[in-house]
Coordinates of C-alpha atoms and ligand atoms in Angstrom, one line a residue:
Chain A
M1 CA 177.2 201.2 84.1
S2 CA 175.0 203.5 85.8
N3 CA 174.4 206.3 84.2
E4 CA 173.2 204.8 81.6
L5 CA 170.1 203.9 83.2
P6 CA 167.2 206.3 83.6
K7 CA 167.8 207.0 87.4
N8 CA 164.4 209.2 87.6
N9 CA 163.6 208.4 91.4
A10 CA 159.9 209.1 92.7
A11 CA 160.6 213.5 93.1
S12 CA 162.8 214.3 90.3
S13 CA 159.8 212.8 87.7
P14 CA 157.2 211.3 89.7
G15 CA 154.8 208.4 88.2
D16 CA 151.9 207.6 89.0
P17 CA 151.9 205.4 92.0
I18 CA 151.5 202.1 91.1
V19 CA 151.8 200.7 95.0
E20 CA 150.4 201.7 97.6
I21 CA 150.8 200.8 101.0
I22 CA 149.4 202.2 103.6
E23 CA 150.3 202.0 107.7
M24 CA 150.0 198.0 107.1
H25 CA 150.6 195.1 109.7
K26 CA 150.3 191.8 109.4
W27 CA 150.4 189.1 111.9
F28 CA 151.4 185.0 112.0
D29 CA 149.0 184.5 115.1
D30 CA 150.5 186.2 117.6
F31 CA 153.5 187.3 116.2
H32 CA 153.8 190.8 114.4
V33 CA 155.4 190.4 111.7
L34 CA 154.7 193.8 110.1
K35 CA 154.5 196.8 111.4
N36 CA 153.5 200.1 110.8
I37 CA 154.6 200.1 106.6
N38 CA 153.9 203.1 104.6
L39 CA 155.6 202.6 100.7
T40 CA 154.7 204.2 98.0
V41 CA 156.3 202.8 94.6
H42 CA 155.9 204.8 91.6
K43 CA 155.3 203.5 88.0
G44 CA 159.3 203.3 87.2
E45 CA 160.9 202.9 90.2
R46 CA 163.0 199.9 90.9
I47 CA 163.2 199.5 95.0
I48 CA 165.9 196.9 97.0
I49 CA 164.4 195.8 100.1
C50 CA 167.5 194.3 102.2
G51 CA 167.5 193.1 106.0
P52 CA 168.1 190.2 108.2
S53 CA 167.0 186.8 107.4
G54 CA 163.4 186.9 109.3
S55 CA 162.5 189.9 109.2
G56 CA 159.8 190.1 107.1
K57 CA 161.0 191.1 103.5
S58 CA 159.1 187.9 101.8
T59 CA 156.0 189.0 103.5
L60 CA 156.0 192.5 102.6
I61 CA 156.1 191.7 99.0
R62 CA 154.0 188.9 99.3
C63 CA 151.4 190.8 101.0
I64 CA 151.5 193.2 97.4
N65 CA 150.2 189.8 95.4
R66 CA 147.9 188.8 98.4
L67 CA 149.8 185.7 99.1
E68 CA 150.0 186.8 102.2
E69 CA 146.5 188.5 104.0
H70 CA 147.3 192.0 106.2
Q71 CA 145.1 192.4 109.2
R72 CA 145.3 196.1 109.2
G73 CA 145.4 199.0 107.1
R74 CA 145.9 199.1 103.5
I75 CA 147.1 198.1 100.0
I76 CA 146.3 199.8 97.2
V77 CA 147.8 198.4 93.8
D78 CA 147.0 199.9 90.4
G79 CA 144.7 201.6 92.4
I80 CA 142.2 198.6 93.5
E81 CA 142.4 198.3 97.3
L82 CA 143.4 195.0 97.9
T83 CA 140.1 193.3 100.2
N84 CA 138.7 189.3 100.1
D85 CA 137.0 190.1 97.5
L86 CA 138.4 187.5 95.5
K87 CA 138.0 189.0 91.8
N88 CA 140.5 191.8 93.3
I89 CA 142.7 189.8 93.9
E90 CA 142.9 187.6 91.0
K91 CA 142.6 190.8 88.1
I92 CA 145.9 192.2 91.0
R93 CA 147.4 188.8 90.3
E94 CA 147.3 189.2 86.9
E95 CA 149.3 192.9 86.8
V96 CA 151.6 191.5 89.2
G97 CA 154.6 189.1 88.3
M98 CA 156.3 187.1 90.9
V99 CA 159.9 186.1 90.7
F100 CA 160.5 183.3 94.0
Q101 CA 164.0 182.2 95.2
H102 CA 162.8 178.5 93.9
F103 CA 162.0 179.4 90.7
N104 CA 159.0 177.6 91.3
L105 CA 158.6 176.5 87.4
F106 CA 156.1 173.9 86.8
P107 CA 157.9 170.8 86.0
H108 CA 154.8 168.8 84.3
L109 CA 154.6 171.6 81.7
T110 CA 157.3 172.4 79.0
I111 CA 159.3 176.2 78.8
L112 CA 157.0 176.8 76.5
E113 CA 153.9 175.1 78.5
N114 CA 155.6 177.5 81.6
L115 CA 154.7 180.7 80.3
T116 CA 151.9 180.7 77.7
L117 CA 150.2 179.3 80.3
G118 CA 149.3 182.2 82.6
P119 CA 148.1 184.3 79.0
V120 CA 146.1 182.0 77.5
W121 CA 144.3 180.8 80.5
V122 CA 144.2 184.3 82.3
R123 CA 144.5 186.7 79.9
K124 CA 142.4 184.4 77.2
T125 CA 145.3 184.7 74.8
P126 CA 145.1 183.1 71.8
K127 CA 147.2 179.7 71.7
A128 CA 149.3 180.8 68.7
E129 CA 149.8 185.1 69.8
A130 CA 150.7 183.4 73.6
E131 CA 153.3 181.1 71.6
E132 CA 154.5 184.0 70.2
T133 CA 154.8 186.1 72.6
A134 CA 156.3 183.4 74.7
M135 CA 158.9 182.8 72.0
F136 CA 159.9 186.5 72.0
F137 CA 160.4 186.9 75.9
L138 CA 162.7 183.6 75.8
E139 CA 164.8 185.3 73.4
K140 CA 165.0 188.2 75.7
V141 CA 166.6 185.8 78.4
H142 CA 169.0 184.1 75.9
I143 CA 167.2 180.6 76.7
A144 CA 164.7 180.1 73.2
D145 CA 166.2 176.3 72.3
Q146 CA 164.9 175.2 75.6
A147 CA 161.5 176.0 74.7
R148 CA 160.6 172.5 74.3
K149 CA 162.9 170.6 77.6
Y150 CA 160.5 170.6 80.9
P151 CA 162.5 172.4 83.6
G152 CA 164.4 169.6 85.3
Q153 CA 166.5 169.8 82.7
L154 CA 167.6 173.4 83.1
S155 CA 169.8 174.4 85.3
G156 CA 169.2 177.2 88.2
G157 CA 170.1 180.2 86.3
Q158 CA 168.5 179.3 83.3
Q159 CA 165.4 177.8 85.3
Q160 CA 165.1 181.5 87.0
R161 CA 165.8 183.2 83.9
V162 CA 162.3 180.9 82.4
A163 CA 161.1 182.1 85.6
I164 CA 161.3 185.9 85.0
A165 CA 160.1 185.4 81.1
R166 CA 156.7 183.4 82.7
S167 CA 156.0 187.1 84.1
L168 CA 156.7 188.9 81.6
C169 CA 154.4 187.0 79.5
M170 CA 151.5 188.7 81.5
K171 CA 152.8 191.7 80.5
P172 CA 152.6 192.9 84.0
K173 CA 152.6 195.9 86.0
V174 CA 154.4 195.3 88.5
M175 CA 157.6 192.9 89.1
L176 CA 158.4 191.5 92.5
F177 CA 161.4 189.5 93.3
D178 CA 162.1 187.6 96.5
E179 CA 165.9 186.9 96.5
P180 CA 166.2 185.5 93.1
T181 CA 169.0 185.1 93.4
S182 CA 169.6 183.1 96.7
A183 CA 169.7 179.6 95.6
L184 CA 171.7 179.9 92.6
D185 CA 175.3 178.1 92.5
P186 CA 177.9 181.9 92.3
E187 CA 178.6 181.8 88.8
M188 CA 174.8 181.6 87.3
I189 CA 173.8 184.9 89.6
K190 CA 175.0 187.2 87.2
E191 CA 173.6 186.0 83.9
V192 CA 170.4 186.4 86.2
L193 CA 170.8 190.1 87.5
D194 CA 171.6 190.7 83.9
V195 CA 168.4 189.9 82.5
M196 CA 166.9 192.0 85.8
I197 CA 169.1 194.7 84.5
D198 CA 168.1 194.4 81.0
L199 CA 164.8 194.7 82.4
A200 CA 165.2 197.8 84.3
K201 CA 166.5 199.9 81.5
E202 CA 163.2 199.3 80.0
G203 CA 162.4 200.9 82.5
M204 CA 160.4 198.1 84.1
T205 CA 158.7 198.9 88.1
M206 CA 160.6 196.6 90.0
L207 CA 160.5 196.1 93.7
V208 CA 163.8 193.0 94.8
V209 CA 164.0 191.4 97.8
S210 CA 168.2 191.0 97.4
H211 CA 171.7 191.4 98.7
E212 CA 173.2 191.8 96.0
M213 CA 175.0 195.6 96.0
G214 CA 176.0 195.5 92.5
F215 CA 172.3 194.9 91.3
A216 CA 171.4 198.1 93.5
K217 CA 173.5 200.1 92.5
S218 CA 173.4 199.8 89.3
A219 CA 169.8 199.6 88.6
A220 CA 167.6 200.9 91.9
H221 CA 165.9 204.2 92.9
R222 CA 166.0 203.3 96.6
V223 CA 167.5 200.9 99.3
L224 CA 165.0 199.7 101.7
F225 CA 166.4 198.6 105.0
M226 CA 163.6 196.5 107.1
D227 CA 164.9 194.7 110.7
D228 CA 162.4 193.0 112.7
G229 CA 159.3 193.6 110.8
E230 CA 159.6 197.5 110.4
I231 CA 161.0 199.9 107.2
L232 CA 164.1 201.1 109.4
E233 CA 165.6 203.1 106.7
E234 CA 165.1 204.5 103.2
N235 CA 168.1 205.8 101.1
T236 CA 169.8 206.0 97.8
P237 CA 171.7 203.4 96.7
V238 CA 174.6 204.7 96.9
D239 CA 174.3 206.5 100.5
F240 CA 172.7 203.6 101.1
F241 CA 176.4 201.7 101.2
E242 CA 178.6 204.4 102.0
N243 CA 177.2 206.7 104.4
P244 CA 174.0 204.4 106.5
Q245 CA 172.1 206.1 108.8
H246 CA 171.0 203.5 111.2
E247 CA 173.0 201.7 113.8
R248 CA 171.3 198.2 112.7
T249 CA 171.7 198.7 108.9
K250 CA 175.3 199.8 109.7
L251 CA 175.6 196.3 111.8
F252 CA 173.9 194.8 108.8
L253 CA 176.5 196.4 106.7
S254 CA 179.4 194.8 108.0
Q255 CA 178.5 191.6 107.9
I256 CA 176.9 191.3 104.4
L257 CA 180.3 193.1 103.4
H258 CA 182.2 191.1 105.6
Chain B
M1 CA 205.3 156.5 72.6
Q2 CA 204.1 155.9 75.7
E3 CA 202.1 152.7 76.2
V4 CA 198.2 152.5 75.0
R5 CA 196.2 150.5 77.3
E6 CA 193.5 148.3 75.7
T7 CA 190.8 149.2 77.3
T8 CA 187.9 148.7 74.7
A9 CA 188.7 144.8 74.4
M10 CA 188.4 144.1 77.6
K11 CA 185.5 140.9 78.8
P12 CA 183.6 140.5 81.7
P13 CA 185.3 138.1 83.8
V14 CA 183.4 134.7 82.6
T15 CA 182.1 133.8 86.1
R16 CA 179.6 136.7 84.8
I17 CA 178.3 135.6 82.0
G18 CA 176.7 132.8 80.4
V19 CA 174.1 130.3 82.3
L20 CA 176.8 129.3 84.3
G21 CA 177.0 132.6 85.1
W22 CA 173.6 133.4 85.8
V23 CA 173.1 130.3 87.6
R24 CA 175.4 131.4 89.8
T25 CA 175.3 134.9 91.1
N26 CA 171.5 134.0 91.2
L27 CA 170.8 130.5 92.6
F28 CA 174.0 129.8 94.4
S29 CA 175.5 133.1 95.4
S30 CA 175.6 132.1 99.0
V31 CA 175.6 128.7 101.2
F32 CA 171.5 129.6 102.2
N33 CA 170.5 130.4 98.3
S34 CA 171.7 127.3 97.5
F35 CA 170.0 125.8 100.3
L36 CA 167.0 127.4 99.1
T37 CA 167.2 127.0 95.6
V38 CA 167.5 122.9 96.6
V39 CA 164.6 123.3 98.8
I40 CA 162.7 124.4 96.2
I41 CA 164.0 122.5 93.0
Y42 CA 162.7 119.4 95.1
F43 CA 159.5 120.4 95.5
L44 CA 158.5 121.9 91.8
W45 CA 159.9 118.6 90.5
K46 CA 157.0 117.4 93.4
I47 CA 154.0 119.3 92.7
V48 CA 154.7 120.4 88.3
P49 CA 154.7 116.6 87.1
G50 CA 151.5 115.7 89.4
L51 CA 150.1 119.5 88.4
I52 CA 150.7 119.0 84.4
R53 CA 149.2 115.4 84.1
W54 CA 146.1 116.6 86.6
A55 CA 145.7 120.2 84.3
F56 CA 146.1 118.2 80.7
I57 CA 147.1 114.8 80.8
D58 CA 144.2 113.4 82.5
S59 CA 141.6 116.0 81.9
S60 CA 138.7 116.1 80.5
W61 CA 137.5 119.1 78.5
T62 CA 133.9 118.5 76.8
T63 CA 132.5 115.6 78.5
T64 CA 129.3 115.1 80.7
G65 CA 130.2 115.1 84.6
A66 CA 130.0 111.9 85.4
E67 CA 132.8 111.3 82.4
C68 CA 135.1 113.3 84.3
R69 CA 134.6 111.3 87.0
A70 CA 135.8 108.5 85.3
A71 CA 138.7 110.1 83.8
G72 CA 139.7 110.8 87.0
G73 CA 141.8 114.6 85.7
A74 CA 140.7 117.8 85.9
C75 CA 137.4 118.2 84.2
W76 CA 137.5 121.1 82.2
S77 CA 134.1 120.3 81.7
V78 CA 131.7 122.2 84.0
V79 CA 133.2 125.3 82.3
T80 CA 132.7 124.5 78.9
K81 CA 129.5 122.8 79.0
N82 CA 128.3 125.1 81.5
L83 CA 130.5 128.6 79.9
R84 CA 127.6 130.1 78.7
F85 CA 125.3 130.2 81.5
I86 CA 128.5 131.1 83.8
I87 CA 129.2 133.8 82.1
F88 CA 125.7 135.3 80.9
G89 CA 123.4 133.9 84.1
F90 CA 120.3 134.4 83.5
F91 CA 119.8 136.8 80.6
P92 CA 117.7 135.4 77.8
Y93 CA 119.7 132.4 76.0
E94 CA 118.9 133.7 72.1
W95 CA 119.4 136.9 73.3
Q96 CA 122.9 136.4 74.7
W97 CA 124.7 138.1 71.9
R98 CA 123.5 141.2 73.6
P99 CA 125.5 141.4 76.2
L100 CA 128.7 140.0 74.3
L101 CA 128.2 142.4 71.5
A102 CA 128.3 144.9 75.0
M103 CA 131.4 143.4 76.3
I104 CA 133.4 143.4 72.3
I105 CA 133.1 146.9 72.4
L106 CA 133.5 147.8 75.5
F107 CA 137.3 145.6 75.5
T108 CA 137.4 148.0 72.5
L109 CA 137.0 150.9 73.9
L110 CA 139.4 149.9 76.6
I111 CA 142.6 149.2 74.5
V112 CA 141.8 151.4 72.4
S113 CA 142.6 153.9 75.5
R114 CA 145.1 152.9 76.4
N115 CA 146.9 155.4 74.3
R116 CA 147.7 158.3 75.7
S117 CA 148.4 160.2 72.6
Y118 CA 144.2 158.7 71.4
W119 CA 143.4 160.3 74.5
K120 CA 140.8 163.2 72.1
K121 CA 137.4 164.9 71.8
W122 CA 136.4 161.9 69.5
L123 CA 137.6 159.2 72.5
G124 CA 135.6 161.1 74.8
Y125 CA 132.2 161.3 72.3
S126 CA 133.5 156.8 71.2
W127 CA 132.4 156.5 74.9
L128 CA 129.9 158.4 75.3
I129 CA 128.2 156.6 72.4
G130 CA 129.2 153.6 73.5
L131 CA 127.7 153.8 76.8
F132 CA 124.3 155.0 75.3
V133 CA 124.7 151.7 72.4
M134 CA 125.9 149.2 75.7
G135 CA 122.9 150.4 77.5
L136 CA 120.6 149.6 74.5
L137 CA 121.8 146.3 74.1
L138 CA 121.0 144.8 77.7
R139 CA 117.7 146.8 78.3
G140 CA 116.4 146.6 74.9
G141 CA 113.0 148.4 74.4
L142 CA 114.3 150.1 71.1
F143 CA 114.8 149.2 67.7
G144 CA 113.2 146.1 68.0
L145 CA 115.1 144.9 70.8
P146 CA 113.0 142.9 73.1
P147 CA 113.4 144.9 76.2
V148 CA 115.4 142.9 79.5
E149 CA 114.4 143.6 83.5
S150 CA 117.5 144.6 85.0
T151 CA 116.8 141.6 87.2
K152 CA 117.6 139.4 84.8
W153 CA 121.4 140.8 84.3
S154 CA 124.1 138.8 85.7
G155 CA 127.4 137.1 84.8
L156 CA 129.8 138.9 83.9
P157 CA 128.5 141.9 81.8
L158 CA 127.5 142.4 85.9
T159 CA 130.6 142.1 87.0
L160 CA 131.4 144.1 84.3
L161 CA 129.1 146.8 84.4
L162 CA 129.2 147.2 88.5
S163 CA 133.4 147.4 88.0
V164 CA 133.2 149.6 85.3
F165 CA 130.7 151.6 86.5
G166 CA 131.8 152.0 89.8
L167 CA 135.4 152.9 89.3
T168 CA 135.1 155.7 86.6
A169 CA 132.9 157.5 88.9
A170 CA 134.7 156.9 92.1
Y171 CA 137.9 158.3 90.7
P172 CA 136.4 161.9 90.3
L173 CA 134.8 161.5 93.1
G174 CA 137.7 160.5 95.3
V175 CA 139.2 163.2 93.7
L176 CA 136.5 166.0 95.5
L177 CA 136.5 164.7 98.3
A178 CA 140.3 164.9 98.9
L179 CA 139.9 168.8 97.8
G180 CA 137.1 169.1 99.6
R181 CA 138.7 168.0 102.7
Q182 CA 141.6 170.7 101.8
S183 CA 139.0 173.5 101.7
R184 CA 139.1 176.3 103.8
M185 CA 135.5 176.5 104.1
P186 CA 134.5 175.2 107.1
A187 CA 131.3 173.4 106.2
I188 CA 132.9 171.3 103.1
K189 CA 135.7 170.4 105.0
S190 CA 134.1 169.2 107.9
L191 CA 131.2 167.5 105.7
S192 CA 134.6 165.3 103.6
V193 CA 136.2 165.0 106.8
V194 CA 132.8 163.1 108.3
Y195 CA 131.9 161.1 105.2
I196 CA 135.4 160.2 104.6
E197 CA 135.7 158.8 107.8
T198 CA 132.2 156.7 108.1
I199 CA 132.8 155.0 104.8
R200 CA 136.5 154.2 106.6
G201 CA 135.1 152.9 109.1
V202 CA 132.8 150.2 108.2
P203 CA 132.8 147.5 105.7
L204 CA 131.8 147.1 102.0
I205 CA 129.3 144.3 103.2
S206 CA 127.3 146.4 105.3
L207 CA 127.3 149.4 102.9
L208 CA 126.1 146.6 100.6
F209 CA 123.1 145.7 103.3
M210 CA 121.8 148.7 104.1
S211 CA 121.7 149.7 100.3
S212 CA 119.7 146.8 99.7
V213 CA 118.0 146.1 103.3
M214 CA 117.2 149.6 104.7
F215 CA 117.8 152.3 101.9
P216 CA 114.2 150.9 100.2
L217 CA 112.6 151.6 103.8
F218 CA 112.8 155.1 103.7
L219 CA 111.7 155.1 100.6
P220 CA 107.7 156.6 99.8
E221 CA 105.9 153.5 99.5
G222 CA 105.7 152.1 96.1
I223 CA 108.9 153.5 94.8
T224 CA 111.6 150.9 94.3
I225 CA 115.3 151.2 93.0
N226 CA 116.8 149.0 90.7
N227 CA 119.0 146.6 93.3
I228 CA 121.9 146.6 90.7
L229 CA 121.9 150.4 91.2
R230 CA 121.7 150.5 94.8
A231 CA 124.5 147.7 94.6
Q232 CA 126.8 150.0 92.2
V233 CA 126.4 153.5 94.5
A234 CA 127.1 151.5 96.8
I235 CA 130.2 150.3 95.8
I236 CA 131.0 153.8 94.1
M237 CA 130.7 156.0 97.9
F238 CA 132.8 152.9 98.9
T239 CA 135.7 153.4 96.7
A240 CA 135.9 157.4 96.8
A241 CA 136.7 157.4 100.3
Y242 CA 139.8 155.2 99.5
I243 CA 140.9 157.2 96.4
A244 CA 140.1 160.6 98.6
E245 CA 143.0 159.3 100.8
V246 CA 145.4 158.3 98.5
V247 CA 144.7 161.6 96.4
R248 CA 145.1 163.9 99.8
G249 CA 148.3 161.8 100.0
G250 CA 149.6 163.3 96.1
L251 CA 148.2 166.2 97.5
Q252 CA 150.5 166.7 100.0
A253 CA 152.8 166.4 98.5
I254 CA 152.2 169.3 95.9
S255 CA 155.3 172.2 97.5
R256 CA 153.1 175.1 98.7
G257 CA 156.1 177.3 95.9
Q258 CA 153.9 175.9 93.0
Y259 CA 150.5 176.6 94.5
E260 CA 151.9 180.1 94.9
A261 CA 153.2 180.5 91.2
A262 CA 150.2 179.2 90.5
E263 CA 147.9 182.2 92.1
S264 CA 150.9 184.6 91.4
L265 CA 149.9 184.2 87.8
G266 CA 146.5 185.0 88.6
L267 CA 144.8 181.7 88.2
N268 CA 141.7 180.4 89.8
Y269 CA 140.6 178.1 92.0
P270 CA 139.6 175.6 89.5
Q271 CA 142.3 176.3 87.4
K272 CA 145.4 176.3 89.4
M273 CA 143.8 172.6 90.8
R274 CA 143.0 170.9 87.4
L275 CA 146.6 172.8 85.2
I276 CA 148.6 172.9 88.2
I277 CA 148.6 170.8 91.5
L278 CA 146.0 167.6 90.1
P279 CA 148.3 166.3 86.6
Q280 CA 150.7 166.7 89.6
A281 CA 149.7 165.3 92.7
L282 CA 147.3 161.8 90.6
K283 CA 150.8 160.9 89.2
I284 CA 152.6 160.7 92.5
V285 CA 149.3 158.6 93.3
I286 CA 149.2 156.3 90.6
P287 CA 150.2 152.8 91.7
P288 CA 148.4 153.7 95.2
S289 CA 145.0 154.7 93.3
V290 CA 145.5 151.5 91.0
G291 CA 145.9 149.1 94.7
I292 CA 142.0 150.3 94.9
L293 CA 140.8 150.6 91.8
I294 CA 142.3 146.5 91.8
S295 CA 140.9 145.7 95.2
A296 CA 137.5 147.4 94.2
F297 CA 137.2 145.5 91.4
K298 CA 137.1 141.9 93.4
D299 CA 135.2 143.4 96.2
T300 CA 132.3 143.8 93.4
S301 CA 132.0 139.5 93.9
L302 CA 130.5 140.6 97.0
V303 CA 127.4 141.9 96.2
V304 CA 126.4 138.3 96.0
I305 CA 125.3 139.0 99.4
I306 CA 122.3 140.4 98.3
G307 CA 121.1 138.3 95.6
L308 CA 122.0 139.5 92.7
F309 CA 124.1 136.7 90.0
D310 CA 127.7 138.2 89.3
L311 CA 130.3 135.6 88.3
L312 CA 131.0 134.7 90.8
K313 CA 127.1 133.4 91.6
T314 CA 126.5 132.6 88.6
T315 CA 129.7 130.0 88.6
Q316 CA 128.3 128.6 92.4
S317 CA 124.9 128.1 91.1
T318 CA 126.4 125.9 88.4
L319 CA 128.3 123.8 91.1
S320 CA 124.9 123.6 92.7
D321 CA 123.6 121.2 90.4
P322 CA 123.9 117.9 91.2
R323 CA 125.6 116.6 87.7
W324 CA 128.5 118.6 88.4
M325 CA 128.7 118.4 92.2
G326 CA 132.4 118.2 93.2
F327 CA 134.4 120.0 90.4
S328 CA 134.6 123.2 92.5
V329 CA 138.5 123.5 92.1
E330 CA 138.2 123.6 87.8
A331 CA 134.9 126.6 87.7
Y332 CA 137.8 128.5 90.3
I333 CA 140.7 128.6 88.7
F334 CA 138.4 129.2 85.4
I335 CA 137.1 133.0 86.6
A336 CA 140.1 133.3 88.8
L337 CA 141.5 133.7 85.6
I338 CA 138.9 136.2 84.2
Y339 CA 139.7 138.1 87.3
F340 CA 143.6 137.7 87.4
T341 CA 143.4 139.3 83.3
G342 CA 141.5 142.2 84.9
C343 CA 144.2 142.7 86.8
F344 CA 146.9 142.1 86.0
S345 CA 145.7 144.3 82.9
M346 CA 145.1 147.2 84.9
S347 CA 148.5 147.0 86.8
S348 CA 150.7 146.5 84.3
Y349 CA 148.9 149.6 82.5
S350 CA 149.6 151.4 85.2
R351 CA 153.4 150.9 85.0
R352 CA 153.2 151.7 81.4
L353 CA 151.4 155.0 82.1
E354 CA 153.9 156.4 85.5
R355 CA 156.8 155.4 83.4
E356 CA 155.1 157.1 80.2
L357 CA 154.4 159.8 82.3
Y358 CA 157.3 160.9 84.1
R359 CA 159.8 160.7 80.6
G360 CA 161.4 163.8 80.4
N361 CA 160.3 165.3 83.6
Ligands
ADP1 N1 153.5 181.3 107.1 C1 154.1 181.6 108.2 N2 153.4 181.2 109.4 C2 154.5 181.4 110.7 N3 155.5 182.1 110.6 C3 155.9 182.9 109.6 C4 155.5 182.4 108.1 N4 156.0 183.1 107.5 C5 156.9 183.6 107.7 N5 156.5 183.5 108.7 C6 157.3 184.4 110.3 O1 157.6 185.4 109.8 C7 159.1 185.9 109.2 C8 159.4 187.0 108.7 O2 159.7 185.9 107.2 P1 160.1 186.2 106.3 O3 159.1 187.4 105.8 O4 159.8 185.2 105.2 O5 161.3 186.9 106.4 P2 162.3 187.4 105.3 O6 162.1 186.9 104.3 O7 163.1 188.8 105.7 O8 163.9 186.6 105.7 C9 160.2 185.3 110.3 O9 160.1 185.3 111.5 C10 159.3 183.7 109.9 O10 159.3 182.9 110.7
MG2 MG1 162.8 185.5 102.1

């Protein structure tokens, strides 16, 4: 499985940096939630972020599309630095797709409308073209037959695949995933991971908060371990799981692997 | 061979079906319920026959007041003989077809608008044209229609004018205020809060008084603003504050995930609100909003205290005519029916809208 994927890591084939985070800090009031984060993501790279609950993983990736604001350091996405400039923020959000733990589909719109909303209103794509693209991506996540239904009529796994397709319709340059499978029943996890692996094969740049070891081993270039607001360890997937360096990484792995 | 059980042909127990079953489960299910049923039947038996006799058998429909008194039953003549004054008030008698036509246009538009599949551009244009024609019919002054001063506008057309404009203008204003109250910009937020809390802290009557008595004091000499317009503004301002609070409740019910999903697609604030948040929030608050609209509709009758002749006031004036004194019950029943029709249509429409919007999701 793993050798099917182009495992060109940053060193062997450095794509241009698409996300650069430099000495970034974030506080929630007095609570120092992210401490001195440095991270460069290159085009086509796939990074898994794991770590105990509350360690700041979600906050970190949410800073990349400014769902959270950082207070120190710099974040540069696709050459644009994130500041309070609303226009820049909207421009970056067009290029950065996000998939949430709880899907967050729009319940009052059909699946098709969920998918065409962004392209039509943000990218100003003509409606017919947007629908064509939407159907293309629905095919891709194996769910085209549900296009006219409402999100509430779909299972969790189907909803999450729709959410992935919704992001893809914006033709993003980077995709962020925040624990995309942890709200799913076990039998639905695979259908979502399969879609993500397909995406990886096509060379999508992905930052994924997840503890799915199988996905990490088959699709990721790097695994980051976060604890207490810091990136403690960074390694290739195989070394990360089989030969962890840090004490806290070992403790964490022993907990998730039982 | 196994025995096949006949489950399909089973009928419910006899006591649950038919008239007898209904009576037993609904009227005599317990000692207390049986007692209540008996008491209520007793009162109905005492009241209903007398009521029917008064309202229909002994009633007069097209007589004079004196003849009514002789007949003894309900005097519907007070309504039929004064109908045109009750409905149209002081609008010049020979031109009363104009407000009548305006009301027909209004009702036609309202009835057509009930159907959601007609909510297209042409309906919006129809409303614009309709409003223009209605205004023209009331005011006159064009196309050979003699002008009619707005001080002559009265009765049902005035009530409808105040309500329809009041409610349609108050709703969007209320939504804006609710959004303002949520705003991260301190100036907008505090302005909205102050507005909402101030308005909600005073009764409508005092707003009406202020708009008609105090407001003109601040205007430069010689400038007057139409009395009806002032009442209209007071009603809009008042209703909007209540709508705002209801809508705020709806906004709070929408999860943060919906905002975040909309933002992460790159939607800007107006798009996010209009396409994602408000459609969901407003749907949730249909029942309480309609409650507010219904009470606002009834509250328009308070304009009598600033001297406007709405439906209630024209009825009262009729009753102060010595020939018709003493028949207030009949006259008030009549306008109560008009108000009831308006309120009941609103509430039944809101139920229908809710059903339609919840279908499928
Ligand atoms: N909006 C917020 N306000 C205050 N504290 C928050 C907020 N969001 C998250 N936190 C806190 O920040 C820490 C990191 O949260 P999060 O990034 O969600 O962790 P993870 O995704 O790794 O579980 C947690 O302690 C959490 O309680
Ligand atoms: Mg998280």
